[in-house]
Tab-separated table of C-alpha atoms and ligand atoms in Angstrom:
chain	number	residue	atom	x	y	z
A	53	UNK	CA	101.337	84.755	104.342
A	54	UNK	CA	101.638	81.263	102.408
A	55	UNK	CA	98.133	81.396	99.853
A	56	UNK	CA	95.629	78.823	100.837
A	57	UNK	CA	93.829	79.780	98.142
A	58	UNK	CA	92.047	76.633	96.455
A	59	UNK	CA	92.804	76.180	92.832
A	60	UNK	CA	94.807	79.019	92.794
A	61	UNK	CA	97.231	77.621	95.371
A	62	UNK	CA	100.255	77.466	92.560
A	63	UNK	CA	102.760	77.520	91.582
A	64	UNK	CA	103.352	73.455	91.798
A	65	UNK	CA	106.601	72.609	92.939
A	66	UNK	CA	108.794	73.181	89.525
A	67	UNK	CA	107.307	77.274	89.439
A	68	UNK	CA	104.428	76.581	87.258
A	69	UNK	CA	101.534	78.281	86.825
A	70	UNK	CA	99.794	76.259	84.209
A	71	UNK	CA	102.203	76.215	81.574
A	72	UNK	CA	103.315	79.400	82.640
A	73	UNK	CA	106.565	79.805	85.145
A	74	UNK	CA	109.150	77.972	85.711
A	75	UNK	CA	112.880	78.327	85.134
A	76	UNK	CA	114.456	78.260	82.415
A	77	UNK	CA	118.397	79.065	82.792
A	78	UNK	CA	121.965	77.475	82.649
A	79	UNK	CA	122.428	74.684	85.154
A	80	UNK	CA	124.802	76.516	87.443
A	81	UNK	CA	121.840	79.014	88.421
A	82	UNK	CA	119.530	76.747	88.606
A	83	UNK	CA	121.392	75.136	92.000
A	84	UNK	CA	121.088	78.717	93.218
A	85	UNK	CA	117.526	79.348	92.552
A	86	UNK	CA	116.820	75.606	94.315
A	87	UNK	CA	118.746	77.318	97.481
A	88	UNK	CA	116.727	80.091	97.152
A	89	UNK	CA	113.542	78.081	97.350
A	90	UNK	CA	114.638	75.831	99.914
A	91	UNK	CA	115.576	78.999	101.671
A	92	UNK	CA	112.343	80.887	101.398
A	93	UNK	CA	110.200	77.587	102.358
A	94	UNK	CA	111.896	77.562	105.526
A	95	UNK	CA	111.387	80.835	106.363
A	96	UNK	CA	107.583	80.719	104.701
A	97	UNK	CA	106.748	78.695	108.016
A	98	UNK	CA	109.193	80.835	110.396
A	99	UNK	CA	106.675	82.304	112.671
A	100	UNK	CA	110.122	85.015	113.774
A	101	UNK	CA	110.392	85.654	110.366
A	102	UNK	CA	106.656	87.050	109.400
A	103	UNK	CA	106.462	88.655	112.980
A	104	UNK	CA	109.851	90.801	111.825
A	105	UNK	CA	108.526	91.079	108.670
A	106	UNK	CA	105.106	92.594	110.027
A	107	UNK	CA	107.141	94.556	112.698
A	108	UNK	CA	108.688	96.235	109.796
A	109	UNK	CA	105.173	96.825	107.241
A	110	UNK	CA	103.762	98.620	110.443
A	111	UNK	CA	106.675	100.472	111.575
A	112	UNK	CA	109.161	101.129	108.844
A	113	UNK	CA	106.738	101.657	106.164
A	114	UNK	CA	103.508	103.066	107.827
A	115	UNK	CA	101.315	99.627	107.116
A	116	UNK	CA	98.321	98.954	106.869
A	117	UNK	CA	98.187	101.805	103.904
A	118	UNK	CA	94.503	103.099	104.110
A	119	UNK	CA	91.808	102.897	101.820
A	120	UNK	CA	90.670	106.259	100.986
A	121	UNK	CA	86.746	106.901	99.364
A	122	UNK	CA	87.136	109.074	96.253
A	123	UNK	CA	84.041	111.043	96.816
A	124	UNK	CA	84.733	114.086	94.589
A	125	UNK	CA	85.929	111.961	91.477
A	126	UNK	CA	83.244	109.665	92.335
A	127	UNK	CA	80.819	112.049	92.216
A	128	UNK	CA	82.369	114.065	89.025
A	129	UNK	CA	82.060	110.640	87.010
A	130	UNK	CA	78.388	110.076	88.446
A	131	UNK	CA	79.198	106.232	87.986
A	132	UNK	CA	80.400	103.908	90.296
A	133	UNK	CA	82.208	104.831	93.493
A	134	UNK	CA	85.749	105.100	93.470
A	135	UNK	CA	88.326	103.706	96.429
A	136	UNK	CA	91.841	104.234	96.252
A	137	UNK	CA	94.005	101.883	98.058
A	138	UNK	CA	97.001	104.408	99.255
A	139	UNK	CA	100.080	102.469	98.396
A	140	UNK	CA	101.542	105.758	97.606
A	141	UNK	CA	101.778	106.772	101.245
A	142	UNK	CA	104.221	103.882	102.148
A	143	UNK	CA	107.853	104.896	103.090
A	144	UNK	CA	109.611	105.488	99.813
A	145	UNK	CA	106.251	106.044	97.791
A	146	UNK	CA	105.011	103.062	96.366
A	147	UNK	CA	104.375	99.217	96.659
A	148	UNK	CA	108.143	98.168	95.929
A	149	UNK	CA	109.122	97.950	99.556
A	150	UNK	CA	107.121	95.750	100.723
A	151	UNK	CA	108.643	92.977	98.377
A	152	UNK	CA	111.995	94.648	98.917
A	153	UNK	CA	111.921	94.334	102.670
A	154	UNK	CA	111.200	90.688	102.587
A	155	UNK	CA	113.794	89.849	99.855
A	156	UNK	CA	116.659	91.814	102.308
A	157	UNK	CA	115.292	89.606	105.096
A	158	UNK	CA	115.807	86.378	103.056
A	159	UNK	CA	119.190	87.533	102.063
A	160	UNK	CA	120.058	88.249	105.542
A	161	UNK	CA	118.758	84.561	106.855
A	162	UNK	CA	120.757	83.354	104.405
A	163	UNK	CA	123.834	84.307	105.562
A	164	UNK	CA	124.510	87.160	102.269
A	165	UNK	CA	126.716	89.989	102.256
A	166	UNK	CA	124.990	91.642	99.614
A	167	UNK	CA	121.911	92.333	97.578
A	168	UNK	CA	121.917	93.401	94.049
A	169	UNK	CA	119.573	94.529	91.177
A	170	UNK	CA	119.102	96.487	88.112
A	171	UNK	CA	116.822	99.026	87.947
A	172	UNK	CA	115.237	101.356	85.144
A	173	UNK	CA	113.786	104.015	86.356
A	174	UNK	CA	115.150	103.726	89.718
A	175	UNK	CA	112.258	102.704	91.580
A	176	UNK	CA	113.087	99.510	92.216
A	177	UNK	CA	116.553	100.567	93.444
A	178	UNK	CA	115.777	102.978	95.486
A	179	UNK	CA	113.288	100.690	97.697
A	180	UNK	CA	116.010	97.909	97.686
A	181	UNK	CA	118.890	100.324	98.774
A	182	UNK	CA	116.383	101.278	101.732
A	183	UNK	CA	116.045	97.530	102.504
A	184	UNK	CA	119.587	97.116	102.800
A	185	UNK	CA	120.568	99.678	104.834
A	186	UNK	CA	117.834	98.958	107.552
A	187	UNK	CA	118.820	95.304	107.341
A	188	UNK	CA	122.436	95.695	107.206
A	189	UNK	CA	123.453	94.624	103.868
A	190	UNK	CA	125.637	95.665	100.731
A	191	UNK	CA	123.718	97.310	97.798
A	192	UNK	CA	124.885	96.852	93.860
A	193	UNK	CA	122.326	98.578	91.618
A	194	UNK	CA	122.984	98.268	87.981
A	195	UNK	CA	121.607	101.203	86.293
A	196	UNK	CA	122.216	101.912	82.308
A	197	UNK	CA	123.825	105.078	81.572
A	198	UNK	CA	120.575	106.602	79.896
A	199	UNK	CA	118.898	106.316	82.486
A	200	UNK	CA	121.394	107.043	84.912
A	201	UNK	CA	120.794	110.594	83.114
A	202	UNK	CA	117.408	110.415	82.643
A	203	UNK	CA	116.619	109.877	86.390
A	204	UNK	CA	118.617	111.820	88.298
A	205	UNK	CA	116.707	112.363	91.557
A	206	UNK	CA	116.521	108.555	92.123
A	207	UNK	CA	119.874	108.189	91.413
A	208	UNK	CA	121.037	110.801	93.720
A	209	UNK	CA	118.570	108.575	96.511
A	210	UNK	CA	120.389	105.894	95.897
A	211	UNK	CA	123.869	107.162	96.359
A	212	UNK	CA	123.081	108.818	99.535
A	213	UNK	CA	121.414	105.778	100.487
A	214	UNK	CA	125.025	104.338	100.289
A	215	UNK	CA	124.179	101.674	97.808
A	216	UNK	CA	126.579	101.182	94.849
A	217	UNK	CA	125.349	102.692	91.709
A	218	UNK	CA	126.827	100.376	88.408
A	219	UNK	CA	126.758	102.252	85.333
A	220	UNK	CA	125.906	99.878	82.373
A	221	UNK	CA	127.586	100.855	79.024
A	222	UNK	CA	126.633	98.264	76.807
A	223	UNK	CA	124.019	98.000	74.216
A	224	UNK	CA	121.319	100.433	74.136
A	225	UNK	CA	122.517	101.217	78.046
A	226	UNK	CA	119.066	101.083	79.326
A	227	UNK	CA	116.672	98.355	81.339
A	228	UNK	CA	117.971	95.390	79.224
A	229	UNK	CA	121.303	95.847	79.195
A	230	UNK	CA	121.138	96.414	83.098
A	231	UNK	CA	119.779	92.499	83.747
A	232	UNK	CA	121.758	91.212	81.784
A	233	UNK	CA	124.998	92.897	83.791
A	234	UNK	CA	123.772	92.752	86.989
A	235	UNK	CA	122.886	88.843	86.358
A	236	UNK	CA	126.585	88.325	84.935
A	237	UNK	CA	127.824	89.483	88.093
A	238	UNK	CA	125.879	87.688	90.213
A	239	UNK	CA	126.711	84.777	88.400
A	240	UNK	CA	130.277	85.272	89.570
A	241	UNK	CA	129.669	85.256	93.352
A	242	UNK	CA	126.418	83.931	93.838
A	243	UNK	CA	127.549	82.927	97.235
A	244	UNK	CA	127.533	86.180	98.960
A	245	UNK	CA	125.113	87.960	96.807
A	246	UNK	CA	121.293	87.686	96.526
A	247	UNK	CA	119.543	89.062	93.339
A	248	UNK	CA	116.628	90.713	94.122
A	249	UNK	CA	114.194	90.670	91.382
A	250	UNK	CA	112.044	93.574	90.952
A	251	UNK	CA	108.349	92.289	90.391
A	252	UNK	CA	106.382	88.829	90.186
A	253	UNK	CA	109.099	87.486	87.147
A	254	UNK	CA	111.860	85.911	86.742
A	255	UNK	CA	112.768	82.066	87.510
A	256	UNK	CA	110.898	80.191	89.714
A	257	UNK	CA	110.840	80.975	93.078
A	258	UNK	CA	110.643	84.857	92.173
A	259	UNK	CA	107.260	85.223	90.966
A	260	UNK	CA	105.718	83.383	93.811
A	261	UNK	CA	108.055	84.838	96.484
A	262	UNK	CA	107.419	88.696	95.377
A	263	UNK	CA	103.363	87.782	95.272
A	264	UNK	CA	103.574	86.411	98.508
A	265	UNK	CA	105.500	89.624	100.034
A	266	UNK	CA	103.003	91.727	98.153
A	267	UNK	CA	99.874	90.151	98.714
A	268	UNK	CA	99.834	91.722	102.266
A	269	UNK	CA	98.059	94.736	100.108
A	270	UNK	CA	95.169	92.602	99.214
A	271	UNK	CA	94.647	91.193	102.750
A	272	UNK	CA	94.361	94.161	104.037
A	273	UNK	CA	92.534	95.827	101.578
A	274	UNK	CA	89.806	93.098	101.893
A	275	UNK	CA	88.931	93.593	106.158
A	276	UNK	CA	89.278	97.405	105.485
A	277	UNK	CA	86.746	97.563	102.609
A	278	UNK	CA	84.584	95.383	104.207
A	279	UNK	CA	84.957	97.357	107.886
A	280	UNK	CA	84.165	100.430	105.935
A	281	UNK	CA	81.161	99.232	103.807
A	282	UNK	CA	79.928	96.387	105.150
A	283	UNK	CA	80.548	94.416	101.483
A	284	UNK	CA	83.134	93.338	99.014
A	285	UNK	CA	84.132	95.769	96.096
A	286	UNK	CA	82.583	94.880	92.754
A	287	UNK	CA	85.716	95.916	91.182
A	288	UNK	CA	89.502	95.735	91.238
A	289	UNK	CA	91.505	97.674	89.112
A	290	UNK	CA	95.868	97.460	89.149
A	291	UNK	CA	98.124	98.469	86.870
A	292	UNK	CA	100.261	95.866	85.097
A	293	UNK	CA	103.995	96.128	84.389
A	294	UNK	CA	105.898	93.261	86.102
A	295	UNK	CA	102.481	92.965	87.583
A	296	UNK	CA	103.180	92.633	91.216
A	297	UNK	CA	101.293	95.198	92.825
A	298	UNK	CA	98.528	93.576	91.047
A	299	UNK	CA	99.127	90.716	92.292
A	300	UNK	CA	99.390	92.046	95.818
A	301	UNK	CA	95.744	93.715	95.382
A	302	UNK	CA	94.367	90.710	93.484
A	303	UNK	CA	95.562	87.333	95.330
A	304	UNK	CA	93.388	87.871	98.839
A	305	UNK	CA	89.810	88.128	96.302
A	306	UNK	CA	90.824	85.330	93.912
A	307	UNK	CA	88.150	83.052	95.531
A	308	UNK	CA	85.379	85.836	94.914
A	309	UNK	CA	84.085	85.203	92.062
A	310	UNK	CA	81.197	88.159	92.582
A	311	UNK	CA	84.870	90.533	92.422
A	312	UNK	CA	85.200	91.265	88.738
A	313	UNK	CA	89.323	92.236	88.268
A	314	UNK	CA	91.203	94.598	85.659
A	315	UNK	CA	94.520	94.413	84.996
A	316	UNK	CA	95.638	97.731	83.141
A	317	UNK	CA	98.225	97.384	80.480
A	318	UNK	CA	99.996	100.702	78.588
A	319	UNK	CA	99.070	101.363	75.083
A	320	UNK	CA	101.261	104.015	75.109
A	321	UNK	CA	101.129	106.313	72.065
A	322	UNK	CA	99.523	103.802	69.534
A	323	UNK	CA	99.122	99.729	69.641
A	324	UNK	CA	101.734	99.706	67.167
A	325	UNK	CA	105.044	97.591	67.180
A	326	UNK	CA	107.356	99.416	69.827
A	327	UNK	CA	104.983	102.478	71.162
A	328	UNK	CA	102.966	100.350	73.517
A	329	UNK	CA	103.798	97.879	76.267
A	330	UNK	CA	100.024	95.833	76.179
A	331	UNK	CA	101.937	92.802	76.735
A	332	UNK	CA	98.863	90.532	77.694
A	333	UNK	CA	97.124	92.221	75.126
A	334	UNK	CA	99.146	91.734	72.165
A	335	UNK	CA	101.596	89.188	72.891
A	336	UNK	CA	101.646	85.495	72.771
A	337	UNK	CA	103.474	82.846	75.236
A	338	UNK	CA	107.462	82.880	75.107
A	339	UNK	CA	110.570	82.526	77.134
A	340	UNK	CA	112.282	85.798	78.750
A	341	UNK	CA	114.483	86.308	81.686
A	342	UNK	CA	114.200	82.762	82.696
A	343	UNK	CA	110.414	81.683	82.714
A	344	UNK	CA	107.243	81.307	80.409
A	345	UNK	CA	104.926	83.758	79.814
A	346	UNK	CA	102.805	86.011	77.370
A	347	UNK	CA	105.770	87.996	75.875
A	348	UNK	CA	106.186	91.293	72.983
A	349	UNK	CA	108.323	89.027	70.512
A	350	UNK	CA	109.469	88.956	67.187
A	351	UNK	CA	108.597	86.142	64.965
A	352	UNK	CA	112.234	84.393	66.718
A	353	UNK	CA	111.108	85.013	69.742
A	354	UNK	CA	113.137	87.562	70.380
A	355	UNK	CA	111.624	90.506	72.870
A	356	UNK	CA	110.086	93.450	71.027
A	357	UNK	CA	111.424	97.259	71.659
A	358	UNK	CA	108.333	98.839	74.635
A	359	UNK	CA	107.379	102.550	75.301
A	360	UNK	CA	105.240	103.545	77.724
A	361	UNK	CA	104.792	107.069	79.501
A	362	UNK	CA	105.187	105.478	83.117
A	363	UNK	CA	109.010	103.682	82.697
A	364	UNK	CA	107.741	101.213	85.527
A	365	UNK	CA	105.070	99.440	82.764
A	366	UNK	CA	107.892	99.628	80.313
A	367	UNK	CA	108.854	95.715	80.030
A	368	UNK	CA	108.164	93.530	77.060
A	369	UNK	CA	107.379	90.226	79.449
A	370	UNK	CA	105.221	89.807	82.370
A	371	UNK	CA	104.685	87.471	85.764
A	372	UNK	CA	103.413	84.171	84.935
A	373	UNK	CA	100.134	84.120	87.277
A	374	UNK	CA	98.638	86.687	85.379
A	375	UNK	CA	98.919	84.733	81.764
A	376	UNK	CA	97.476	82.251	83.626
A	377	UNK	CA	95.020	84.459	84.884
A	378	UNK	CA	94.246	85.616	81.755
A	379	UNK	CA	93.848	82.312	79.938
A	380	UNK	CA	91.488	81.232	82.806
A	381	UNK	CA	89.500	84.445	82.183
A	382	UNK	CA	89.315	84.915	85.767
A	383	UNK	CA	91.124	88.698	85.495
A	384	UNK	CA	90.596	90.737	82.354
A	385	UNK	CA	93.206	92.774	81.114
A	386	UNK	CA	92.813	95.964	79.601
A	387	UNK	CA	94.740	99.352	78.491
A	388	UNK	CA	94.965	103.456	79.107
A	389	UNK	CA	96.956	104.992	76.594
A	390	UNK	CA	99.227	108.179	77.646
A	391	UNK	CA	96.610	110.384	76.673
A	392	UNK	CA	93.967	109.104	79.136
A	393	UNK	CA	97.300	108.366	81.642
A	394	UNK	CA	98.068	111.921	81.846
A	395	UNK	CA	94.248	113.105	81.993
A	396	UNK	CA	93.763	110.637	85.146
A	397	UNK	CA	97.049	112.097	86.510
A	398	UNK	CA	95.656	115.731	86.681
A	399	UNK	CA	92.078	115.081	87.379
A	400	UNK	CA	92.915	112.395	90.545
A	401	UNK	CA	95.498	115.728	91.895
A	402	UNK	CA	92.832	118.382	91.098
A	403	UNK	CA	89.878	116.676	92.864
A	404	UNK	CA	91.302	115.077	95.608
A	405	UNK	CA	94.718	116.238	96.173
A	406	UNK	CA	96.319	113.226	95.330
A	407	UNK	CA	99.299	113.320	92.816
A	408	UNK	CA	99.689	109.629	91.528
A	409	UNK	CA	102.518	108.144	89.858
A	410	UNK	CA	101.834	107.452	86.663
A	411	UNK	CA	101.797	104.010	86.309
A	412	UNK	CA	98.907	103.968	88.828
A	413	UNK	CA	97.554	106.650	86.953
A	414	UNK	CA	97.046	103.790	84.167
A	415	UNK	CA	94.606	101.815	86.666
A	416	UNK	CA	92.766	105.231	87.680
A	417	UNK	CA	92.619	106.087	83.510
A	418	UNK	CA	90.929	102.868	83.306
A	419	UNK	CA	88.783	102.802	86.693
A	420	UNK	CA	87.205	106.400	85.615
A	421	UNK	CA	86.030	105.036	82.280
A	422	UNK	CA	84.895	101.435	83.625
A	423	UNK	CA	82.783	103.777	86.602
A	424	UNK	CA	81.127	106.084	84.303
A	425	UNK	CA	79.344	102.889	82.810
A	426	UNK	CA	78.222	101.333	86.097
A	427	UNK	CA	75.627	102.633	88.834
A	428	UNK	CA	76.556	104.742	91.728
A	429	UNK	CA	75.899	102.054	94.145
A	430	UNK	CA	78.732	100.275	92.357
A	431	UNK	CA	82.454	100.524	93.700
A	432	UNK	CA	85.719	100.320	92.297
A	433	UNK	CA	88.996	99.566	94.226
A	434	UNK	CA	91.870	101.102	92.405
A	435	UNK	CA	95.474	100.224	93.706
A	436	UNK	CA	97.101	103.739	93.797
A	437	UNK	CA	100.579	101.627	93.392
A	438	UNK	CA	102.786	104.817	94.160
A	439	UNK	CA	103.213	108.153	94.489
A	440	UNK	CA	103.976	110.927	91.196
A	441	UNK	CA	106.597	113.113	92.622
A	442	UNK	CA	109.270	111.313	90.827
A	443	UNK	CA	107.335	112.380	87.348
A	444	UNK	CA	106.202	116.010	87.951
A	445	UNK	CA	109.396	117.321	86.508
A	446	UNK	CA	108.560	115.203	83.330
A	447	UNK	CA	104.807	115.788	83.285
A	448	UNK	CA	104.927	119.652	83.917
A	449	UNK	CA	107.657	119.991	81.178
A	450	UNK	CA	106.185	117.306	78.318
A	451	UNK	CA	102.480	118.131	79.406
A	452	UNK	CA	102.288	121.625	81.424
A	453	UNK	CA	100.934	123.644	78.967
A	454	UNK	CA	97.836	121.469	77.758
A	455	UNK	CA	96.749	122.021	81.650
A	456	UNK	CA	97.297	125.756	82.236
A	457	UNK	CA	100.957	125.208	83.811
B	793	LIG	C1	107.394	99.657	89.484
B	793	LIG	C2	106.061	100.229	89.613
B	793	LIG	C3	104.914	99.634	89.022
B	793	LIG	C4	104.997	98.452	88.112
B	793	LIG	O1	105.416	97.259	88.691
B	793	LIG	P1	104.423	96.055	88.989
B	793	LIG	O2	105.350	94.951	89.326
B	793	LIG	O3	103.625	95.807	87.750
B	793	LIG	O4	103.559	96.463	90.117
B	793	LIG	C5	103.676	100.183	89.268
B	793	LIG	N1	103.540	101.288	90.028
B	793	LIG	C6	104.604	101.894	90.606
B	793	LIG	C7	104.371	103.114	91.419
B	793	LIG	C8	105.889	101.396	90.411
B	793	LIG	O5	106.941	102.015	90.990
């Protein structure tokens, strides 16, 4: 599990990746955060640890995931060849668990009574409040009161789930507002509680910790790919919000440099201030939520308002690897607007069968364009990060009628 990978073997010891990383918070969290990392290098060499941990992937949530050969889109697009990488078929429908699973395990070797998180759309609290229950802790989700009645099925998941569901009143009573309560709270009994972040951000040792846990997608992606075509893809494509499912796909290839990578940002409705959430794209290096990175600011460096379609890409900041990953120029990073989002969505379910969510329907927006300009004896791995049943209530009733529903 620990990356051996040469040159790309970070963070260094403080969290950094380049200048990227690190932790930047008040003094009394940063004792926590050093337990945390002192924790997690322990159990990084804990041979009981990564065989429960793989006990779990294979027989909790259905690992290894398969790779599937997109042979009607392919052949539509008469471009490259298109694989999808089925992270959508895991237990709860998309990547999140498998960081979520190893976060409850730290939690648990730590001796905690309790995990809690915020979460926006509810993804990200509905694969932790799995986690706990099979591991046998406490849940507190934080959850802003929009979107508390914006996403109602996920909330419903979480209750029956037994987790704790935290309405969040203040501010704008969305994402934000949510980290910054559940974080006040933890700060007042960070003893007994563990905050599990949701993607590769946060202080130092999150981004490395949820990359590690993730990067089990990319591992086995690579002996798959290679069992089933006797090569290497050309391509790798991910979605970006966070950016830790790319992260997962991307980490096992760094080293192959003949494996050109695409990180896919949202441009949303336009590339205008607050209707995109390109944050690689457009943004430049800044502080948020405790470490470095490209960030959607304001000229103080405060975050900018984001919109995208899929609420998972909707974050003004993201993991520190990737801007250094960027500035390196060994992954290029790219964007689908909605438009193109929503297209991908119907045409991956109406030639395959395959609703994705649409975040990953970013990476397949992007994949189909990037295929139609390469040969057919090219190929394309796509990271099909989740699963779209939580949006077809959204899509059918925003979208329906532009595709004959
Ligand atoms: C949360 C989510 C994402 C975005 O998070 P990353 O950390 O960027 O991977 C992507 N796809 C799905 C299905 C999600 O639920």
């Amino acid at each position: 599990m620990t990356s051996t990978l040469k040159g790309y073997a970070l963070p260094d010891d403080k969290g950094y990746f380049g200048e990227y990383g690190g932790s930047f918070i008040p003094e009394v969290l940063q004792t926590i955060m050093d337990d945390i990392t002192a924790a997690y290098n322990d159990i990084r060499k804990d041979p009981e640890f990564h065989r429960e941990l793989t006990y779990l992937y294979k027989h909790f949530v259905g690992r290894p995931s398969p790779i599937f050969h997109a042979r009607n889109l392919s052949a539509k697009l008469e471009g490259a060849q298109i694989y999808l990488k089925r992270e959508d078929l895991n237990h709860t429908g998309a990547h999140k668990i498998n960081h979520c699973l190893g976060e409850a395990l730290l939690a648990k070797k730590m001796g905690k009574k309790k995990i809690i998180a915020e979460t926006g759309a509810g993804q990200h609290g509905v694969a932790l409040a799995t986690a706990a229950v099979l591991v046998g802790l406490e849940c507190d989700i934080y959850m802003g009161e929009v979107d508390i009645a914006k996403e109602y099925p996920n909330v419903v998941r979480m209750k029956i789930l037994g987790a704790n569901l935290i309405p969040v009143s203040r501010g704008t009573r969305t994402l934000k507002d949510a980290v910054d309560a559940a974080f006040e709270a933890y700060l007042e009994d960070p003893v007994t509680q563990l905050y599990a972040i949701g993607s590769v951000v946060g202080p130092h040792p999150f981004p490395m910790m949820v990359r590690d846990f993730q990067q089990v997608v990319g591992m086995e992606a690579r002996e798959q790919f290679q069992e089933m075509t006797g090569k290497l893809p050309d391509n790798l494509v991910a979605c970006v919000g966070g950016g830790s499912n790319a992260m997962g796909l991307f980490t096992a290839f760094l080293e192959d440099d003949a494996v050109a990578m695409y990180g896919v940002e949202p441009s949303g409705r336009s590339l205008k201030e607050g209707e995109h959430a390109a944050t690689l794209t457009l943004g430049k290096p800044g502080v948020l939520h405790g470490f470095k990175s490209y960030l959607l600011q304001d000229g103080e460096g405060m975050p900018l308002p984001v919109y995208s379609v899929a609420s998972g890409l909707d974050y003004p900041g993201v993991g520190p690897q990737h801007s250094l990953l960027k500035d390196l120029g060994r992954v290029q990073y790219v964007t689908a607007d909605d438009k193109e989002t929503i297209d991908a969505f119907f045409i991956l379910s109406r030639t395959e069968g395959i609703i994705p969510a649409l975040e990953s329907a970013h990476a397949l927006a992007f994949a189909m364009k990037r295929a139609k300009e390469l040969d057919p004896s090219q190929s394309i791995l796509v990271n099909l990060s989740g699963r779209g049943d939580k949006d077809i209530d959204f899509v059918v009733d925003t979208y329906g009628k532009d595709y004959g529903i």
